[in-house]
């Protein structure tokens, strides 16, 4: 480069007949003739010193870059075996190690030896050289090398069918010179050579893959445009050796090559997620853009981040995985200079994240949005939130690609029009699914070709005594004993209570032999549950687990649920009685799925719910077939005929649901984010929503413009918007503005029904916030929407009130629940004074949270308040999330500055609900309270301790910790440390920035 000092001057060995270039040509010919090297796949690494030269001009800090490591070392350092031993001791290894390197790399090391003789790099090379032989083999196998001079300008065929231009002879001198220039200037890296070799391979593959993807839609490199390491990681973390044919076809679609939006639909267990993950990795690694993945539930977000190993992929491939669920997530996210981020979010958090990116004009940082369970668009207020999120992305950015997937889509044309997407579908299922229904003792095969919809299959072969017939009229024991304990089975029940009853009933009549199956593991599970419950175990689980049976529903605590899921996945439990939420939640497949009744609570089963439940039948790689059996009473026979033969449910917009709540929320944020600030602009935006596509079906006689106008009027009346929208002075081009309250409402994701009430309560709190304890703050952070399901026990209410200090009792009076009211209610007296029941219930729930934060024991608190432990756990999770929302609400209103610090701390306490010293450990995925205590007591007290832990040592030291869980904990800790280090580095660099006008 002319602008740089030439460190080699006119050093003529580059030009003469004995020049380095001539030597390179000569030795390469000989080397390649001897070795008969084959040319490898496009995207595989060109030798580090050659390729690094090419990228030198593009990478300002190339030699020290984390991702593009130049293999820079003198020969003595590369071969030194131990820090404390002289270099001479390792000379005998020179031949064997360097013989495995390409010839140009040998010359490179020799040249570096000449240039740097007398200099020494601080050695830490014992670790490096143990792996040099194997690493050099790997590099050689991954290197694409020109076989002779005349072939260098010719395209080369690769195994993937792609082509790339190899380097030309005349530029080789410049390549070597620029690489050596960079190396001579660079500081010495104190990094393991093995690590450098691996990083070089990965970095070069990423660059080549990136080039091939950009250059041609058909030229995709070794593994769908990704480094070959990605394929190795799928094998290592998931056990995936090859892709299904449909997955390959889908990834090769022209619409994906052209970055068009895509909807794809396959049956449950078809392998949809793997396709999405490959597309996500392409975006992160090849196109260097951030990615947002939206999932329906918190549990699935956590499973995706940690259990399915995306955090492990991030650590290995150099990107960050950030969880946006519950109270977790930063708005806006940290802007990273180097590493890209994969945001894995619930629907609500995904919406808040997109809002923050639009507001900070960073929406184009996103390259891809992936939506799992796209049919959620049609499900209530959460569907409305998802529709709003996608509509905003489509409207504000033309560069973000949207991928939607689902197993249960019907009116796809509407969704295609809304998302401007292509569509791919396939009926593939890795394991055949056989559908049956059972009426009395007869099993029928579901067959849509017949008139009735099902045909006779067989009679149940199980002898029932009269007592057993009374206890089990639906023959559940006959159905489960055909498969357990050898195979697994799920029984979907209509209610939580029914789950527990079924589990107990089955165990009561199972033979004693069932207890012998994995007996030790089952005893360990009971001990683990006892630790989780601080000495308490659910009596139902204590009775059923010895038989390999358990129940699974929202009444369990998070720790209990995870333990039961783990035990089921490893075969310790063979039968789960569960509610419908398991079908939509974590992935727990079974050989046989039994539907106890065609109901969810009191509602008849919907086709989509039915499909999700039966989709759990059949485990890929384990079962040859999966079976589903729906138990039907004679009275429901005709309804079930309609169910099994009907098409999937249509997906309709929910923006007009609940008095247009979704619509008003959308209008508020459109104006707040300045996406659309006039009635005319809002109308244009609305045409790009799913409601806009379906307005003829859903608008109920009103035009879309009229619905918009009504919504804007309503928001103006509530004091959330300003502008002329009434009939008198209406002007479609009049600019609307958002009020401070309106901005706080949409940024805090506060329900419009409660925003004014929340404002009044926070304002009232400023007049006399009781800070002797956190009870008053807890009241303000108790979710409004949980009060309707609360029925206080008045004796408990009074007892808890009497245990409060005088100052804490004053909180009840301030919020509007006098002591006299509670006393009269507890004694059964008539109440003359009218007291708001919502406030009464909310205060009762805040008593529950207050006790929970003091005792940090869900079991003891649930007993004190006579509530299920699952309900208490859900209340805690909801309060943590709502406290986070209230915090963001207060951040937008200057008058509430005092709440910011208070709510920040309270949110953290509610999120983890443990003693302060355990909070750092609780940040790690898979570590809940019981596990955090175990780790702390074993000496693992910080994130760094866990990140540096050996998984095998953890397994030995921590009781009931599986090898998979140990690896997950270490991986999670590493990812969190990486995120924190990255954030600190960004902050430091921001502080050190010198303004451009300062010399």
CSV table of N, CA, C and O in Angstrom, one decimal, residues 311-417:
chain,number,residue,atom,x,y,z
A,311,UNK,N,-27.0,-21.3,22.4
A,311,UNK,CA,-25.9,-20.6,23.1
A,311,UNK,C,-24.5,-21.3,22.8
A,311,UNK,O,-23.5,-20.6,22.7
A,312,UNK,N,-24.5,-22.6,22.7
A,312,UNK,CA,-23.3,-23.3,22.4
A,312,UNK,C,-22.8,-23.0,21.0
A,312,UNK,O,-21.6,-22.9,20.8
A,313,UNK,N,-23.8,-22.9,20.1
A,313,UNK,CA,-23.4,-22.6,18.7
A,313,UNK,C,-22.8,-21.2,18.7
A,313,UNK,O,-21.8,-20.9,18.0
A,314,UNK,N,-23.4,-20.3,19.5
A,314,UNK,CA,-22.9,-18.9,19.6
A,314,UNK,C,-21.4,-18.8,20.1
A,314,UNK,O,-20.6,-18.1,19.5
A,315,UNK,N,-21.1,-19.6,21.1
A,315,UNK,CA,-19.8,-19.6,21.7
A,315,UNK,C,-18.8,-20.2,20.6
A,315,UNK,O,-17.7,-19.6,20.4
A,316,UNK,N,-19.2,-21.2,19.9
A,316,UNK,CA,-18.3,-21.9,19.0
A,316,UNK,C,-18.1,-21.0,17.7
A,316,UNK,O,-17.0,-21.0,17.1
A,317,UNK,N,-19.2,-20.3,17.3
A,317,UNK,CA,-19.1,-19.6,16.0
A,317,UNK,C,-19.0,-18.1,16.1
A,317,UNK,O,-19.0,-17.4,15.1
A,318,UNK,N,-19.0,-17.6,17.4
A,318,UNK,CA,-18.6,-16.2,17.6
A,318,UNK,C,-19.8,-15.2,17.4
A,318,UNK,O,-19.6,-14.1,16.9
A,319,UNK,N,-21.0,-15.6,17.8
A,319,UNK,CA,-22.1,-14.6,17.9
A,319,UNK,C,-22.8,-14.7,19.2
A,319,UNK,O,-22.5,-15.7,20.0
A,320,UNK,N,-23.6,-13.8,19.6
A,320,UNK,CA,-24.2,-13.7,20.9
A,320,UNK,C,-25.7,-14.2,20.8
A,320,UNK,O,-26.3,-13.9,19.8
A,321,UNK,N,-26.1,-14.9,21.8
A,321,UNK,CA,-27.5,-15.3,21.9
A,321,UNK,C,-28.1,-14.6,23.1
A,321,UNK,O,-27.6,-14.7,24.3
A,322,UNK,N,-29.1,-13.8,22.9
A,322,UNK,CA,-29.7,-12.9,23.9
A,322,UNK,C,-31.2,-13.3,24.2
A,322,UNK,O,-32.0,-13.4,23.2
A,323,UNK,N,-31.5,-13.6,25.4
A,323,UNK,CA,-32.9,-14.0,25.8
A,323,UNK,C,-33.8,-12.8,26.1
A,323,UNK,O,-33.4,-12.0,26.9
A,324,UNK,N,-34.9,-12.8,25.4
A,324,UNK,CA,-35.9,-11.7,25.7
A,324,UNK,C,-37.2,-12.4,26.1
A,324,UNK,O,-38.0,-12.7,25.2
A,325,UNK,N,-37.3,-12.6,27.4
A,325,UNK,CA,-38.5,-13.3,27.9
A,325,UNK,C,-38.7,-12.9,29.4
A,325,UNK,O,-37.7,-12.7,30.1
A,326,UNK,N,-40.0,-12.8,29.8
A,326,UNK,CA,-40.2,-12.4,31.2
A,326,UNK,C,-39.7,-11.1,31.4
A,326,UNK,O,-40.0,-10.1,30.8
A,327,UNK,N,-38.8,-10.9,32.4
A,327,UNK,CA,-38.2,-9.6,32.7
A,327,UNK,C,-36.9,-9.4,32.1
A,327,UNK,O,-36.2,-8.4,32.3
A,328,UNK,N,-36.4,-10.4,31.2
A,328,UNK,CA,-35.1,-10.3,30.6
A,328,UNK,C,-35.2,-9.6,29.3
A,328,UNK,O,-36.1,-9.7,28.5
A,329,UNK,N,-34.1,-8.8,29.0
A,329,UNK,CA,-34.0,-8.1,27.7
A,329,UNK,C,-33.7,-6.6,27.9
A,329,UNK,O,-34.2,-6.0,28.8
A,330,UNK,N,-32.8,-6.1,27.0
A,330,UNK,CA,-32.5,-4.6,27.1
A,330,UNK,C,-33.1,-3.9,25.9
A,330,UNK,O,-33.1,-4.4,24.8
A,331,UNK,N,-33.6,-2.7,26.2
A,331,UNK,CA,-34.3,-1.9,25.1
A,331,UNK,C,-33.7,-0.5,25.1
A,331,UNK,O,-33.8,0.2,26.1
A,332,UNK,N,-33.1,-0.1,24.0
A,332,UNK,CA,-32.8,-0.9,22.8
A,332,UNK,C,-31.7,-1.9,23.2
A,332,UNK,O,-30.9,-1.6,24.2
A,333,UNK,N,-31.4,-2.9,22.4
A,333,UNK,CA,-30.3,-3.8,22.7
A,333,UNK,C,-29.0,-3.1,22.5
A,333,UNK,O,-28.9,-2.1,21.8
A,334,UNK,N,-28.0,-3.6,23.1
A,334,UNK,CA,-26.6,-3.0,22.9
A,334,UNK,C,-26.2,-3.1,21.4
A,334,UNK,O,-26.4,-4.2,20.8
A,335,UNK,N,-25.7,-2.1,20.9
A,335,UNK,CA,-25.2,-2.1,19.5
A,335,UNK,C,-23.8,-2.6,19.5
A,335,UNK,O,-22.9,-2.0,20.0
A,336,UNK,N,-23.7,-3.8,18.9
A,336,UNK,CA,-22.3,-4.5,18.9
A,336,UNK,C,-21.6,-4.1,17.6
A,336,UNK,O,-22.1,-4.0,16.5
A,337,UNK,N,-20.3,-3.8,17.8
A,337,UNK,CA,-19.5,-3.5,16.6
A,337,UNK,C,-19.0,-4.7,15.9
A,337,UNK,O,-18.9,-4.7,14.7
A,338,UNK,N,-18.6,-5.8,16.6
A,338,UNK,CA,-18.0,-6.9,16.0
A,338,UNK,C,-19.0,-8.1,15.9
A,338,UNK,O,-19.4,-8.5,14.9
A,339,UNK,N,-19.4,-8.6,17.1
A,339,UNK,CA,-20.2,-9.8,17.1
A,339,UNK,C,-21.7,-9.4,16.8
A,339,UNK,O,-22.2,-8.4,17.2
A,340,UNK,N,-22.3,-10.3,16.1
A,340,UNK,CA,-23.8,-10.2,15.8
A,340,UNK,C,-24.6,-10.9,16.9
A,340,UNK,O,-24.1,-11.8,17.6
A,341,UNK,N,-25.9,-10.5,17.0
A,341,UNK,CA,-26.7,-11.1,18.1
A,341,UNK,C,-27.9,-11.8,17.5
A,341,UNK,O,-28.5,-11.4,16.5
A,342,UNK,N,-28.2,-12.9,18.1
A,342,UNK,CA,-29.5,-13.6,17.9
A,342,UNK,C,-30.4,-13.4,19.1
A,342,UNK,O,-30.1,-13.8,20.2
A,343,UNK,N,-31.4,-12.6,18.8
A,343,UNK,CA,-32.4,-12.3,19.9
A,343,UNK,C,-33.5,-13.4,19.9
A,343,UNK,O,-34.2,-13.6,18.8
A,344,UNK,N,-33.7,-14.1,20.9
A,344,UNK,CA,-34.7,-15.1,21.0
A,344,UNK,C,-35.8,-14.6,22.0
A,344,UNK,O,-35.5,-14.4,23.2
A,345,UNK,N,-37.0,-14.4,21.5
A,345,UNK,CA,-37.9,-13.6,22.2
A,345,UNK,C,-39.3,-14.2,22.2
A,345,UNK,O,-39.7,-14.9,21.3
A,346,UNK,N,-40.1,-13.9,23.3
A,346,UNK,CA,-41.5,-14.2,23.3
A,346,UNK,C,-42.2,-13.1,22.4
A,346,UNK,O,-41.6,-12.2,22.0
A,347,UNK,N,-43.5,-13.3,22.1
A,347,UNK,CA,-44.2,-12.4,21.2
A,347,UNK,C,-44.2,-11.0,21.8
A,347,UNK,O,-43.9,-10.0,21.0
A,348,UNK,N,-44.4,-10.8,23.1
A,348,UNK,CA,-44.5,-9.5,23.7
A,348,UNK,C,-43.1,-8.8,23.7
A,348,UNK,O,-43.0,-7.6,23.3
A,349,UNK,N,-42.1,-9.6,24.1
A,349,UNK,CA,-40.7,-9.0,24.1
A,349,UNK,C,-40.2,-8.7,22.7
A,349,UNK,O,-39.5,-7.8,22.5
A,350,UNK,N,-40.6,-9.6,21.8
A,350,UNK,CA,-40.2,-9.3,20.4
A,350,UNK,C,-40.7,-8.0,19.9
A,350,UNK,O,-40.1,-7.2,19.2
A,351,UNK,N,-42.0,-7.7,20.2
A,351,UNK,CA,-42.7,-6.5,19.8
A,351,UNK,C,-41.9,-5.3,20.4
A,351,UNK,O,-41.6,-4.3,19.7
A,352,UNK,N,-41.6,-5.3,21.7
A,352,UNK,CA,-40.9,-4.2,22.4
A,352,UNK,C,-39.5,-4.0,21.8
A,352,UNK,O,-39.1,-2.9,21.6
A,353,UNK,N,-38.9,-5.1,21.4
A,353,UNK,CA,-37.5,-5.0,20.8
A,353,UNK,C,-37.6,-4.3,19.5
A,353,UNK,O,-36.8,-3.4,19.1
A,354,UNK,N,-38.6,-4.7,18.6
A,354,UNK,CA,-38.8,-4.1,17.3
A,354,UNK,C,-39.1,-2.6,17.5
A,354,UNK,O,-38.5,-1.8,16.8
A,355,UNK,N,-39.9,-2.3,18.4
A,355,UNK,CA,-40.2,-0.8,18.7
A,355,UNK,C,-38.9,-0.1,19.0
A,355,UNK,O,-38.7,1.0,18.5
A,356,UNK,N,-38.1,-0.6,19.9
A,356,UNK,CA,-36.9,0.1,20.3
A,356,UNK,C,-35.9,0.2,19.1
A,356,UNK,O,-35.2,1.2,19.0
A,357,UNK,N,-35.9,-0.8,18.2
A,357,UNK,CA,-35.0,-0.7,17.0
A,357,UNK,C,-35.5,0.4,16.0
A,357,UNK,O,-34.7,1.1,15.4
A,358,UNK,N,-36.8,0.4,15.9
A,358,UNK,CA,-37.4,1.5,15.0
A,358,UNK,C,-37.1,2.9,15.5
A,358,UNK,O,-36.7,3.8,14.8
A,359,UNK,N,-37.3,3.0,16.8
A,359,UNK,CA,-37.2,4.3,17.5
A,359,UNK,C,-35.8,4.8,17.4
A,359,UNK,O,-35.5,6.0,17.2
A,360,UNK,N,-34.8,3.9,17.5
A,360,UNK,CA,-33.4,4.3,17.4
A,360,UNK,C,-32.8,4.2,16.0
A,360,UNK,O,-31.6,4.3,15.8
A,361,UNK,N,-33.7,4.0,15.0
A,361,UNK,CA,-33.3,4.0,13.6
A,361,UNK,C,-32.3,2.9,13.3
A,361,UNK,O,-31.3,3.0,12.6
A,362,UNK,N,-32.5,1.7,14.0
A,362,UNK,CA,-31.6,0.6,13.8
A,362,UNK,C,-32.3,-0.6,13.3
A,362,UNK,O,-31.8,-1.7,13.4
A,363,UNK,N,-33.5,-0.5,12.8
A,363,UNK,CA,-34.3,-1.6,12.3
A,363,UNK,C,-33.5,-2.4,11.2
A,363,UNK,O,-33.6,-3.6,11.1
A,364,UNK,N,-32.7,-1.7,10.5
A,364,UNK,CA,-31.9,-2.4,9.4
A,364,UNK,C,-30.7,-3.1,9.9
A,364,UNK,O,-30.0,-3.8,9.2
A,365,UNK,N,-30.5,-3.0,11.3
A,365,UNK,CA,-29.5,-3.9,11.9
A,365,UNK,C,-30.0,-5.4,11.8
A,365,UNK,O,-29.2,-6.3,11.8
A,366,UNK,N,-31.3,-5.5,11.8
A,366,UNK,CA,-31.9,-6.9,11.7
A,366,UNK,C,-31.8,-7.3,10.2
A,366,UNK,O,-32.2,-6.5,9.3
A,367,UNK,N,-31.4,-8.5,10.0
A,367,UNK,CA,-31.4,-9.0,8.6
A,367,UNK,C,-32.5,-10.1,8.4
A,367,UNK,O,-33.0,-10.3,7.3
A,368,UNK,N,-33.0,-10.7,9.6
A,368,UNK,CA,-33.9,-11.8,9.5
A,368,UNK,C,-34.8,-11.8,10.7
A,368,UNK,O,-34.3,-11.6,11.8
A,369,UNK,N,-36.1,-12.1,10.5
A,369,UNK,CA,-37.0,-12.4,11.6
A,369,UNK,C,-37.6,-13.8,11.3
A,369,UNK,O,-38.2,-14.0,10.2
A,370,UNK,N,-37.5,-14.7,12.3
A,370,UNK,CA,-38.1,-16.0,12.2
A,370,UNK,C,-39.2,-16.1,13.2
A,370,UNK,O,-39.0,-15.8,14.4
A,371,UNK,N,-40.4,-16.6,12.7
A,371,UNK,CA,-41.6,-16.7,13.6
A,371,UNK,C,-41.9,-18.2,13.6
A,371,UNK,O,-42.3,-18.8,12.6
A,372,UNK,N,-41.8,-18.8,14.8
A,372,UNK,CA,-42.3,-20.2,15.0
A,372,UNK,C,-43.7,-20.1,15.4
A,372,UNK,O,-44.2,-19.2,16.0
A,373,UNK,N,-44.5,-21.2,15.0
A,373,UNK,CA,-45.9,-21.2,15.3
A,373,UNK,C,-46.7,-20.0,14.8
A,373,UNK,O,-47.3,-19.2,15.5
A,374,UNK,N,-46.5,-19.8,13.5
A,374,UNK,CA,-47.1,-18.6,12.8
A,374,UNK,C,-48.6,-18.5,13.0
A,374,UNK,O,-49.2,-17.5,12.9
A,375,UNK,N,-49.3,-19.7,13.2
A,375,UNK,CA,-50.7,-19.7,13.4
A,375,UNK,C,-51.1,-18.9,14.6
A,375,UNK,O,-52.3,-18.6,14.8
A,376,UNK,N,-50.2,-18.6,15.5
A,376,UNK,CA,-50.5,-17.8,16.7
A,376,UNK,C,-51.0,-16.4,16.3
A,376,UNK,O,-51.7,-15.7,17.1
A,377,UNK,N,-50.9,-16.0,15.0
A,377,UNK,CA,-51.5,-14.8,14.6
A,377,UNK,C,-53.0,-14.8,14.8
A,377,UNK,O,-53.6,-13.7,15.0
A,378,UNK,N,-53.6,-15.9,14.8
A,378,UNK,CA,-55.1,-16.0,15.0
A,378,UNK,C,-55.5,-16.2,16.4
A,378,UNK,O,-56.7,-16.5,16.6
A,379,UNK,N,-54.6,-16.1,17.4
A,379,UNK,CA,-55.0,-16.5,18.8
A,379,UNK,C,-55.0,-15.3,19.7
A,379,UNK,O,-54.0,-14.9,20.3
A,380,UNK,N,-56.1,-14.6,19.8
A,380,UNK,CA,-56.4,-13.5,20.8
A,380,UNK,C,-55.5,-12.4,20.7
A,380,UNK,O,-54.9,-12.0,19.7
A,381,UNK,N,-55.3,-11.7,21.9
A,381,UNK,CA,-54.5,-10.5,22.0
A,381,UNK,C,-53.0,-10.7,21.7
A,381,UNK,O,-52.3,-9.9,21.1
A,382,UNK,N,-52.5,-11.9,21.9
A,382,UNK,CA,-51.1,-12.2,21.6
A,382,UNK,C,-51.0,-12.3,20.1
A,382,UNK,O,-49.9,-11.9,19.6
A,383,UNK,N,-52.0,-12.8,19.4
A,383,UNK,CA,-52.0,-12.8,18.0
A,383,UNK,C,-51.9,-11.4,17.4
A,383,UNK,O,-51.2,-11.1,16.4
A,384,UNK,N,-52.7,-10.5,18.0
A,384,UNK,CA,-52.7,-9.1,17.6
A,384,UNK,C,-51.3,-8.5,17.8
A,384,UNK,O,-50.9,-7.8,16.9
A,385,UNK,N,-50.7,-8.8,18.9
A,385,UNK,CA,-49.3,-8.3,19.1
A,385,UNK,C,-48.3,-8.8,18.0
A,385,UNK,O,-47.5,-8.0,17.5
A,386,UNK,N,-48.4,-10.1,17.7
A,386,UNK,CA,-47.6,-10.6,16.7
A,386,UNK,C,-47.8,-10.0,15.3
A,386,UNK,O,-46.9,-9.6,14.6
A,387,UNK,N,-49.1,-9.8,15.0
A,387,UNK,CA,-49.5,-9.1,13.7
A,387,UNK,C,-48.9,-7.7,13.7
A,387,UNK,O,-48.3,-7.3,12.7
A,388,UNK,N,-49.0,-6.9,14.8
A,388,UNK,CA,-48.5,-5.6,14.8
A,388,UNK,C,-47.0,-5.6,14.6
A,388,UNK,O,-46.4,-4.7,13.9
A,389,UNK,N,-46.3,-6.5,15.2
A,389,UNK,CA,-44.8,-6.6,15.1
A,389,UNK,C,-44.4,-6.8,13.7
A,389,UNK,O,-43.5,-6.1,13.1
A,390,UNK,N,-45.0,-7.8,13.0
A,390,UNK,CA,-44.6,-8.1,11.6
A,390,UNK,C,-45.0,-7.0,10.7
A,390,UNK,O,-44.2,-6.7,9.8
A,391,UNK,N,-46.2,-6.4,10.9
A,391,UNK,CA,-46.6,-5.3,10.0
A,391,UNK,C,-45.6,-4.1,10.1
A,391,UNK,O,-45.3,-3.5,9.1
A,392,UNK,N,-45.1,-3.8,11.3
A,392,UNK,CA,-44.1,-2.7,11.5
A,392,UNK,C,-42.8,-3.0,10.8
A,392,UNK,O,-42.2,-2.2,10.1
A,393,UNK,N,-42.4,-4.3,10.9
A,393,UNK,CA,-41.1,-4.7,10.2
A,393,UNK,C,-41.3,-4.5,8.7
A,393,UNK,O,-40.4,-4.0,8.0
A,394,UNK,N,-42.4,-5.0,8.2
A,394,UNK,CA,-42.7,-5.0,6.7
A,394,UNK,C,-42.7,-3.5,6.2
A,394,UNK,O,-42.3,-3.2,5.1
A,395,UNK,N,-43.3,-2.6,7.1
A,395,UNK,CA,-43.5,-1.2,6.6
A,395,UNK,C,-42.3,-0.4,6.8
A,395,UNK,O,-42.0,0.5,6.0
A,396,UNK,N,-41.4,-0.7,7.8
A,396,UNK,CA,-40.3,0.2,8.0
A,396,UNK,C,-39.0,-0.3,7.4
A,396,UNK,O,-38.0,0.5,7.4
A,397,UNK,N,-38.9,-1.5,6.9
A,397,UNK,CA,-37.7,-2.0,6.4
A,397,UNK,C,-37.9,-2.9,5.2
A,397,UNK,O,-38.7,-3.8,5.2
A,398,UNK,N,-37.2,-2.6,4.1
A,398,UNK,CA,-37.3,-3.4,2.9
A,398,UNK,C,-36.2,-4.5,2.9
A,398,UNK,O,-36.2,-5.3,2.0
A,399,UNK,N,-35.4,-4.4,3.9
A,399,UNK,CA,-34.2,-5.3,3.9
A,399,UNK,C,-34.3,-6.5,4.8
A,399,UNK,O,-33.5,-7.5,4.7
A,400,UNK,N,-35.3,-6.5,5.7
A,400,UNK,CA,-35.5,-7.6,6.6
A,400,UNK,C,-36.3,-8.7,6.0
A,400,UNK,O,-37.4,-8.5,5.5
A,401,UNK,N,-35.7,-9.9,6.0
A,401,UNK,CA,-36.4,-11.1,5.5
A,401,UNK,C,-37.2,-11.7,6.6
A,401,UNK,O,-36.8,-11.8,7.8
A,402,UNK,N,-38.5,-12.2,6.3
A,402,UNK,CA,-39.3,-12.8,7.3
A,402,UNK,C,-39.6,-14.3,6.9
A,402,UNK,O,-40.0,-14.6,5.8
A,403,UNK,N,-39.3,-15.2,7.9
A,403,UNK,CA,-39.6,-16.6,7.7
A,403,UNK,C,-40.6,-17.0,8.7
A,403,UNK,O,-40.4,-16.8,9.9
A,404,UNK,N,-41.7,-17.6,8.3
A,404,UNK,CA,-42.7,-18.1,9.2
A,404,UNK,C,-43.0,-19.6,9.0
A,404,UNK,O,-42.9,-20.1,7.9
A,405,UNK,N,-43.1,-20.3,10.2
A,405,UNK,CA,-43.3,-21.7,10.1
A,405,UNK,C,-44.4,-22.2,11.0
A,405,UNK,O,-44.6,-21.6,12.1
A,406,UNK,N,-45.1,-23.2,10.6
A,406,UNK,CA,-46.2,-23.8,11.5
A,406,UNK,C,-46.6,-25.1,11.0
A,406,UNK,O,-46.3,-25.5,9.8
A,407,UNK,N,-47.2,-25.9,11.9
A,407,UNK,CA,-47.7,-27.2,11.5
A,407,UNK,C,-49.2,-27.2,11.2
A,407,UNK,O,-49.7,-28.1,10.6
A,408,UNK,N,-49.8,-26.0,11.5
A,408,UNK,CA,-51.3,-26.0,11.4
A,408,UNK,C,-51.7,-24.7,10.8
A,408,UNK,O,-52.2,-23.8,11.4
A,409,UNK,N,-51.5,-24.6,9.5
A,409,UNK,CA,-52.0,-23.4,8.7
A,409,UNK,C,-53.0,-23.8,7.7
A,409,UNK,O,-52.9,-24.9,7.0
A,410,UNK,N,-54.1,-23.0,7.5
A,410,UNK,CA,-55.1,-23.3,6.5
A,410,UNK,C,-55.2,-22.2,5.5
A,410,UNK,O,-54.8,-22.4,4.3
A,411,UNK,N,-55.7,-21.0,5.8
A,411,UNK,CA,-55.9,-19.9,4.9
A,411,UNK,C,-54.5,-19.3,4.6
A,411,UNK,O,-54.3,-18.1,4.9
A,412,UNK,N,-53.7,-20.0,3.9
A,412,UNK,CA,-52.3,-19.5,3.7
A,412,UNK,C,-52.2,-18.3,2.8
A,412,UNK,O,-51.4,-17.5,2.9
A,413,UNK,N,-53.2,-18.3,1.8
A,413,UNK,CA,-53.1,-17.2,0.8
A,413,UNK,C,-53.2,-15.8,1.5
A,413,UNK,O,-52.5,-14.9,1.2
A,414,UNK,N,-54.1,-15.7,2.6
A,414,UNK,CA,-54.1,-14.4,3.3
A,414,UNK,C,-52.8,-14.1,4.0
A,414,UNK,O,-52.4,-13.0,4.0
A,415,UNK,N,-52.2,-15.1,4.6
A,415,UNK,CA,-50.9,-14.9,5.2
A,415,UNK,C,-49.8,-14.6,4.2
A,415,UNK,O,-48.9,-13.7,4.5
A,416,UNK,N,-49.8,-15.2,3.1
A,416,UNK,CA,-48.9,-14.9,2.0
A,416,UNK,C,-49.0,-13.4,1.6
A,416,UNK,O,-48.0,-12.7,1.4
A,417,UNK,N,-50.2,-13.0,1.4
A,417,UNK,CA,-50.5,-11.6,1.0
A,417,UNK,C,-50.0,-10.6,2.1
A,417,UNK,O,-49.4,-9.6,1.7
